[in-house]
PDB file of C-alpha atoms in Angstrom:
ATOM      1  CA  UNK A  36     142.924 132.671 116.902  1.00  0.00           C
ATOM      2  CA  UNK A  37     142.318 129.180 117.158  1.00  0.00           C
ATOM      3  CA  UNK A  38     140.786 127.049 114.166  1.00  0.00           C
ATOM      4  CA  UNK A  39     138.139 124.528 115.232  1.00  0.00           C
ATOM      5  CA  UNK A  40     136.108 122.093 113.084  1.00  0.00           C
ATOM      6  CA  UNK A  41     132.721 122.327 114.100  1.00  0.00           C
ATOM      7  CA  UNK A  42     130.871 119.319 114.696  1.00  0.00           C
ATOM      8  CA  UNK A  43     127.228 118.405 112.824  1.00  0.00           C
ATOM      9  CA  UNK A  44     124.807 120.317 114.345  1.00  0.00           C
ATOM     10  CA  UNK A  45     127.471 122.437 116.510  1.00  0.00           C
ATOM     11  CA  UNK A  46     125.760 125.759 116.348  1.00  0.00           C
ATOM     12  CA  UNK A  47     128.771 128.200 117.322  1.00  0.00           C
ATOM     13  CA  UNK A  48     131.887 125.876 117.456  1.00  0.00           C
ATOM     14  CA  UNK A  49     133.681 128.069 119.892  1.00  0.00           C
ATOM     15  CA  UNK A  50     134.896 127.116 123.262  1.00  0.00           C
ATOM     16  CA  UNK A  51     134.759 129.403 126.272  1.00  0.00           C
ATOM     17  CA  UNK A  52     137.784 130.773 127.035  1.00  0.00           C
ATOM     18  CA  UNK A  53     139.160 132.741 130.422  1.00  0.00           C
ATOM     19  CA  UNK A  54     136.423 133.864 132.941  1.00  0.00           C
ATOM     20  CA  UNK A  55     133.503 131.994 130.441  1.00  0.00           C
ATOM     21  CA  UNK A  56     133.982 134.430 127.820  1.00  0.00           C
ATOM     22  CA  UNK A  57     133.491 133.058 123.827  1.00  0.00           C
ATOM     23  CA  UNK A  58     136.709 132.604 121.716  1.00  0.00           C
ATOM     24  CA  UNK A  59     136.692 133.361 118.263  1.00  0.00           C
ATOM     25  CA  UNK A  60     136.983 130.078 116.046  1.00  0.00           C
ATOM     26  CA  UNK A  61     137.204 129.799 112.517  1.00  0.00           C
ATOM     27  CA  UNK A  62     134.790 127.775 111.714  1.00  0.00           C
ATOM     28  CA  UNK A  63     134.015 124.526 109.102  1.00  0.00           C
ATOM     29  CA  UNK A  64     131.356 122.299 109.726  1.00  0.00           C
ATOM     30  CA  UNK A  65     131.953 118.609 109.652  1.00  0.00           C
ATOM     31  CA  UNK A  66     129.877 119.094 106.020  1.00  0.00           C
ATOM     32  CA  UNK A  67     132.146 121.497 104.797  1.00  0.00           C
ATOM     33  CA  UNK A  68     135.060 119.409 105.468  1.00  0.00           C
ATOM     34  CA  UNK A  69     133.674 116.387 103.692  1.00  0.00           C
ATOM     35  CA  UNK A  70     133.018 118.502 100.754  1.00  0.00           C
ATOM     36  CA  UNK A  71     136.372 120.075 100.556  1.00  0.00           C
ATOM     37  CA  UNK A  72     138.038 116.737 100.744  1.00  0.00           C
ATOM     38  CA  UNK A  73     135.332 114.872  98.189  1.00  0.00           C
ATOM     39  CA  UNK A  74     136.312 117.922  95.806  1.00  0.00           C
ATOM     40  CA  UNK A  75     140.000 117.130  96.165  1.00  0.00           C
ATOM     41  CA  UNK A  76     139.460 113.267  94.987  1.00  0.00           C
ATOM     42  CA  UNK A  77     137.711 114.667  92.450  1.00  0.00           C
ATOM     43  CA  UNK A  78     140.670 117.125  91.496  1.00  0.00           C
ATOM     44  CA  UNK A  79     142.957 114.511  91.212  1.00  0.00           C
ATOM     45  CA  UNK A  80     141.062 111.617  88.945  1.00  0.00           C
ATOM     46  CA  UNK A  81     139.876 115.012  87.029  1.00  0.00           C
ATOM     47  CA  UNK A  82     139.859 114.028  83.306  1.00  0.00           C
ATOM     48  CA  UNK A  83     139.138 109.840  84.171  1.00  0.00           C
ATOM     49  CA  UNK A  84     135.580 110.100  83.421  1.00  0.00           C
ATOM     50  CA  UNK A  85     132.881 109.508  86.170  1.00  0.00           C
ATOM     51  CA  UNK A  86     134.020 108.304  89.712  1.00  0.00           C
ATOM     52  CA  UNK A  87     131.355 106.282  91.774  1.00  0.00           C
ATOM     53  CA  UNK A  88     130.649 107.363  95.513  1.00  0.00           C
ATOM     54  CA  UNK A  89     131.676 104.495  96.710  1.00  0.00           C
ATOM     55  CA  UNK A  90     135.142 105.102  95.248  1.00  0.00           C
ATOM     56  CA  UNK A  91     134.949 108.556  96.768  1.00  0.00           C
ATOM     57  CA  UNK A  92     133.802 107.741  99.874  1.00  0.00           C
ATOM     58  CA  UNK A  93     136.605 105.237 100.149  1.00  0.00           C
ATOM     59  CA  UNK A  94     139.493 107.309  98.747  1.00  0.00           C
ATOM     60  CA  UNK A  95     138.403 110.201 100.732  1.00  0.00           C
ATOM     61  CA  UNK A  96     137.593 107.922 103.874  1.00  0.00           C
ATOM     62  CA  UNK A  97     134.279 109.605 103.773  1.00  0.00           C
ATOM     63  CA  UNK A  98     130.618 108.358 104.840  1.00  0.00           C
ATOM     64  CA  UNK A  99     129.200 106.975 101.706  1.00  0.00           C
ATOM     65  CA  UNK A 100     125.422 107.839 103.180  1.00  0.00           C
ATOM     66  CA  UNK A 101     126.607 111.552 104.041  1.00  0.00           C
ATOM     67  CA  UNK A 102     128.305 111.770 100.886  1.00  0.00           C
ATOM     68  CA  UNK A 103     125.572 111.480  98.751  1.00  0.00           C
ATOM     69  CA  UNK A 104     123.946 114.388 100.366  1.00  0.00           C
ATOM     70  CA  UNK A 105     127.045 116.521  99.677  1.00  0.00           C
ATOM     71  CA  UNK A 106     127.393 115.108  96.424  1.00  0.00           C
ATOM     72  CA  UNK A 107     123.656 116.241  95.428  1.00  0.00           C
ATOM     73  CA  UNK A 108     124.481 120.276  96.912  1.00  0.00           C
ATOM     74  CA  UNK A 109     127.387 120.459  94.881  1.00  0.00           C
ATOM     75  CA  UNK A 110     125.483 119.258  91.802  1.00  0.00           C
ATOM     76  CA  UNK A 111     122.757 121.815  92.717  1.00  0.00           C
ATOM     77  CA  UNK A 112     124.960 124.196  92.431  1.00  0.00           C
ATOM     78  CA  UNK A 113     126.823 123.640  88.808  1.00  0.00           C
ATOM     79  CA  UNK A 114     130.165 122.265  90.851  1.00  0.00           C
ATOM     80  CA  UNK A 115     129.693 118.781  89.840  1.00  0.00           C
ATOM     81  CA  UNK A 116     128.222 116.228  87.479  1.00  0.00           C
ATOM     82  CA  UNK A 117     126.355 112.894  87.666  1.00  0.00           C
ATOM     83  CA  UNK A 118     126.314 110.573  84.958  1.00  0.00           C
ATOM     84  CA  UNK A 119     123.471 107.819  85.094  1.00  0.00           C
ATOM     85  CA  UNK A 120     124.570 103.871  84.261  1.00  0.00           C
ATOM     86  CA  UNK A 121     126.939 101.478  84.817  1.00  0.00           C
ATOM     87  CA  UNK A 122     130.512 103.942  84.420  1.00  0.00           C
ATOM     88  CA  UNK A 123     128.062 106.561  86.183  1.00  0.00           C
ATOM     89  CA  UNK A 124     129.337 108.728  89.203  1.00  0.00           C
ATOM     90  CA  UNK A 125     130.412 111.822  89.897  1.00  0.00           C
ATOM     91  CA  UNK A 126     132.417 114.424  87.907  1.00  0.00           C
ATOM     92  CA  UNK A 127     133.787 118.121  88.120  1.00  0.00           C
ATOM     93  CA  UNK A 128     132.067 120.377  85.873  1.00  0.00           C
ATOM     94  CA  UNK A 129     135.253 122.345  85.470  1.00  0.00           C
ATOM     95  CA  UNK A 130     138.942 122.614  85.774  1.00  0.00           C
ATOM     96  CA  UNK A 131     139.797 122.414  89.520  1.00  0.00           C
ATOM     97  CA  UNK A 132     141.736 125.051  89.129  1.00  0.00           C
ATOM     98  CA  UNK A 133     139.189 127.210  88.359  1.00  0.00           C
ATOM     99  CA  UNK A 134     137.489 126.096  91.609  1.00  0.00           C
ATOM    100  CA  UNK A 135     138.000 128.537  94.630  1.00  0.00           C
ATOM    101  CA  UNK A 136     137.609 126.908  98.099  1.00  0.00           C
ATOM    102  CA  UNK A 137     135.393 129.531  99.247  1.00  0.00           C
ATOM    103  CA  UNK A 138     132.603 128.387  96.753  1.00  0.00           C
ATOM    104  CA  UNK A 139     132.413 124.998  98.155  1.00  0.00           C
ATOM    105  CA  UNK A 140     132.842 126.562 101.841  1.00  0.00           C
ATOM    106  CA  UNK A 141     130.042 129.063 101.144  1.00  0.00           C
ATOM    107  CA  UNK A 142     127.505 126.553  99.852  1.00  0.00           C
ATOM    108  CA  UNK A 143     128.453 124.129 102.346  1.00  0.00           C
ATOM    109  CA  UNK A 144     128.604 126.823 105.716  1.00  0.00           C
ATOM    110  CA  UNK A 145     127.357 129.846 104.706  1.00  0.00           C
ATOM    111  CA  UNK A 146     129.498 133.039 104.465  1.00  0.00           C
ATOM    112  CA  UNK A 147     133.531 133.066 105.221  1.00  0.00           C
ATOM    113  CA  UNK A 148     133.016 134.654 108.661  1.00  0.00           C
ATOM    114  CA  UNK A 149     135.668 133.487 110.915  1.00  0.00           C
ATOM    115  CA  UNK A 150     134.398 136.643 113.332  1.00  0.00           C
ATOM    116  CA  UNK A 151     130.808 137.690 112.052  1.00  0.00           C
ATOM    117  CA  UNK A 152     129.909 138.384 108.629  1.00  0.00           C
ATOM    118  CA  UNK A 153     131.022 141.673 106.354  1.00  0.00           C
ATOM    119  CA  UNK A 154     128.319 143.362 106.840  1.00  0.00           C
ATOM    120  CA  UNK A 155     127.770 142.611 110.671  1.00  0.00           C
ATOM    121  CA  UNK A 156     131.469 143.889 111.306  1.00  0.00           C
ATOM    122  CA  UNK A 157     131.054 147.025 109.105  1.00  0.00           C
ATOM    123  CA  UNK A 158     127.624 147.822 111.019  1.00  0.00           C
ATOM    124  CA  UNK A 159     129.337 147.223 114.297  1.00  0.00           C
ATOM    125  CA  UNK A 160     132.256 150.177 113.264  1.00  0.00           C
ATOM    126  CA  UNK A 161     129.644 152.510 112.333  1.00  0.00           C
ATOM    127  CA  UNK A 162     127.662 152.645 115.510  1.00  0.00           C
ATOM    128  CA  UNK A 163     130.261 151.591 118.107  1.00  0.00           C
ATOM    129  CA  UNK A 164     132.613 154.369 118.340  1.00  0.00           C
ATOM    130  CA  UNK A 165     134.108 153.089 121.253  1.00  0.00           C
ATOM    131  CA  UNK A 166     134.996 149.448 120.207  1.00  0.00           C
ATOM    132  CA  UNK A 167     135.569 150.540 116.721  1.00  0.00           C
ATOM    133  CA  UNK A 168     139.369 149.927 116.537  1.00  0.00           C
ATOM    134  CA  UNK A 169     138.679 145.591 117.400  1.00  0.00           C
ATOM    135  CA  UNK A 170     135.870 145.963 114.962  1.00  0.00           C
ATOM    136  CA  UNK A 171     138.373 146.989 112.311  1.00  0.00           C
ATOM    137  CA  UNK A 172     140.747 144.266 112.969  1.00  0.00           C
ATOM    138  CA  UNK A 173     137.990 141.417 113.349  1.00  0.00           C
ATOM    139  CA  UNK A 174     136.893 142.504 109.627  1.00  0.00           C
ATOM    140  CA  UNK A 175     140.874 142.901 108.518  1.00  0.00           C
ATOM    141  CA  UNK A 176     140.907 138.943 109.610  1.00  0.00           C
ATOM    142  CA  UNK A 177     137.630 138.205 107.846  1.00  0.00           C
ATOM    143  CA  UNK A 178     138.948 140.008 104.309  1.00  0.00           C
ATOM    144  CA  UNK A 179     142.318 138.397 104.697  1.00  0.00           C
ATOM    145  CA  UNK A 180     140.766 134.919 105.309  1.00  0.00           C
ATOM    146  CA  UNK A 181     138.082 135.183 102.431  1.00  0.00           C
ATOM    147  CA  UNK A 182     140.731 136.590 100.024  1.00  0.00           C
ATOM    148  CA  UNK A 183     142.946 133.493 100.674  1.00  0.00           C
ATOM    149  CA  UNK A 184     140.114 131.118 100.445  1.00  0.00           C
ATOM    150  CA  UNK A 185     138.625 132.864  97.185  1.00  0.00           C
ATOM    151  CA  UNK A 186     142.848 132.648  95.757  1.00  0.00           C
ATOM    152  CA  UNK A 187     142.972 129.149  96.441  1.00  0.00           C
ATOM    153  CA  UNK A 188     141.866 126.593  93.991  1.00  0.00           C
ATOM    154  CA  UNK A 189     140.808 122.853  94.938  1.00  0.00           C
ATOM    155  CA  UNK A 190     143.931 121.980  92.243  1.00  0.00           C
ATOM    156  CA  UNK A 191     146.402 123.626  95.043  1.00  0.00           C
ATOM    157  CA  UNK A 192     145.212 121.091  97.480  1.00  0.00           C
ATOM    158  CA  UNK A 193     144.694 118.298  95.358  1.00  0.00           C
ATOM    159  CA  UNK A 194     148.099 117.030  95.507  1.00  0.00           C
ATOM    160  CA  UNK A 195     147.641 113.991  97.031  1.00  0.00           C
ATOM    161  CA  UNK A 196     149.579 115.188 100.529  1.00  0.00           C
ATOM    162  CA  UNK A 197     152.275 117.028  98.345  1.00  0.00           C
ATOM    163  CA  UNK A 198     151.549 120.170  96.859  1.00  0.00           C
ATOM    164  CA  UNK A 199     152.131 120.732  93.027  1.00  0.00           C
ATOM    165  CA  UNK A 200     153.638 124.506  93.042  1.00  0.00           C
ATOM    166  CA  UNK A 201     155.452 123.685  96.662  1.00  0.00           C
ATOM    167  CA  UNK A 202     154.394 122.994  99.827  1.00  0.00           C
ATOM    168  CA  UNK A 203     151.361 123.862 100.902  1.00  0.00           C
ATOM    169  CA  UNK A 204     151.846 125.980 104.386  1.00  0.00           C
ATOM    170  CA  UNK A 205     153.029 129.150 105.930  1.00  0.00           C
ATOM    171  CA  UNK A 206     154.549 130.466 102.564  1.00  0.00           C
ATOM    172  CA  UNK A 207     150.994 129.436 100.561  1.00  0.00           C
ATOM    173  CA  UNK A 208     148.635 131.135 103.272  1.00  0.00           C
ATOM    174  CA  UNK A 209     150.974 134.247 102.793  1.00  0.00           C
ATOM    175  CA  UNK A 210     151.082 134.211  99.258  1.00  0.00           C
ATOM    176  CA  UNK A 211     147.227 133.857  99.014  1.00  0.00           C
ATOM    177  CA  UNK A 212     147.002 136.741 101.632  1.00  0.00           C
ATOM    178  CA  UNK A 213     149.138 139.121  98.870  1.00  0.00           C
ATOM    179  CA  UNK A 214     146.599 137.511  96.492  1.00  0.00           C
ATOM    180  CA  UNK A 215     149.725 136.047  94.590  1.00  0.00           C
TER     181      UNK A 215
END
């Protein structure tokens, strides 16, 4: 399976593969991406008070005007703080650690559904006897990718390029998988 970020506006982020048919893509908007990697500049200047979006947007090399936007979901949703005057910005409510990616993915994209949602898949096994055996698989991927995403923090990304516990890879994906 390939992993593709999808584009703004993108509404299926798949390419077509042999003979026109779809291939499966995991994907993350361009949104979801800029919130994942705002959250991780957050992670690391946790604990040093209020950061302003310009600061962010410039650590993270992010749009400053698309930011914002972001910056306003996650405070909707209890992920982050503001803090009005002249040290105001933007804080983490919590410990990143205590952050899973998948809540910033699901607010951001929706549910973690690199090949249809939970539900979709198990509906699909049910009625289609015949095809029921891919079914299982493409819903063995989705589980295995949501439990990795709900295992990993935004603190085990936040490393600055390095990771804290080791590197961040092969041997973290698999870990997560084993929900280690």
């Amino acid at each position: 399976m390939r992993c593709k970020v999808a584009r703004q506006g993108d509404q299926n982020g798949g390419q077509s593969g042999p003979r026109g048919r779809r291939q499966a893509n995991l994907k993350i908007s361009q949104k979801g991406l800029y919130a994942l990697q705002a959250m991780m500049t957050l992670a690391r200047r946790h604990g040093q008070g209020a950061i302003k979006i310009r600061e962010i947007a410039a650590e993270s090399d992010l749009p400053e005007k698309f930011l914002e936007l972001i910056l306003l979901e996650l405070k909707n949703a209890r992920i982050v703080d503001s803090v009005r005057g002249a040290r105001g910005g933007y804080k983490l409510r919590r410990d990143p650690a205590e952050i899973p990616l998948s809540d910033i993915i699901r607010l951001m994209d929706g549910p973690l559904a690199p090949m249809g949602d939970a539900e979709q898949l198990r509906s699909l096994i049910a009625k289609d006897s015949d095809h029921r055996a891919l079914y299982e698989v493409f819903l063995a991927v989705r589980d295995a990718a949501a439990k990795i995403l709900e295992n990993t923090s935004v603190a085990d990304i936040a490393g600055g390029g390095k990771a804290k516990k080791g590197k961040v890879g092969a041997a973290m994906v698999k870990k997560r998988a084993n929900g280690e």
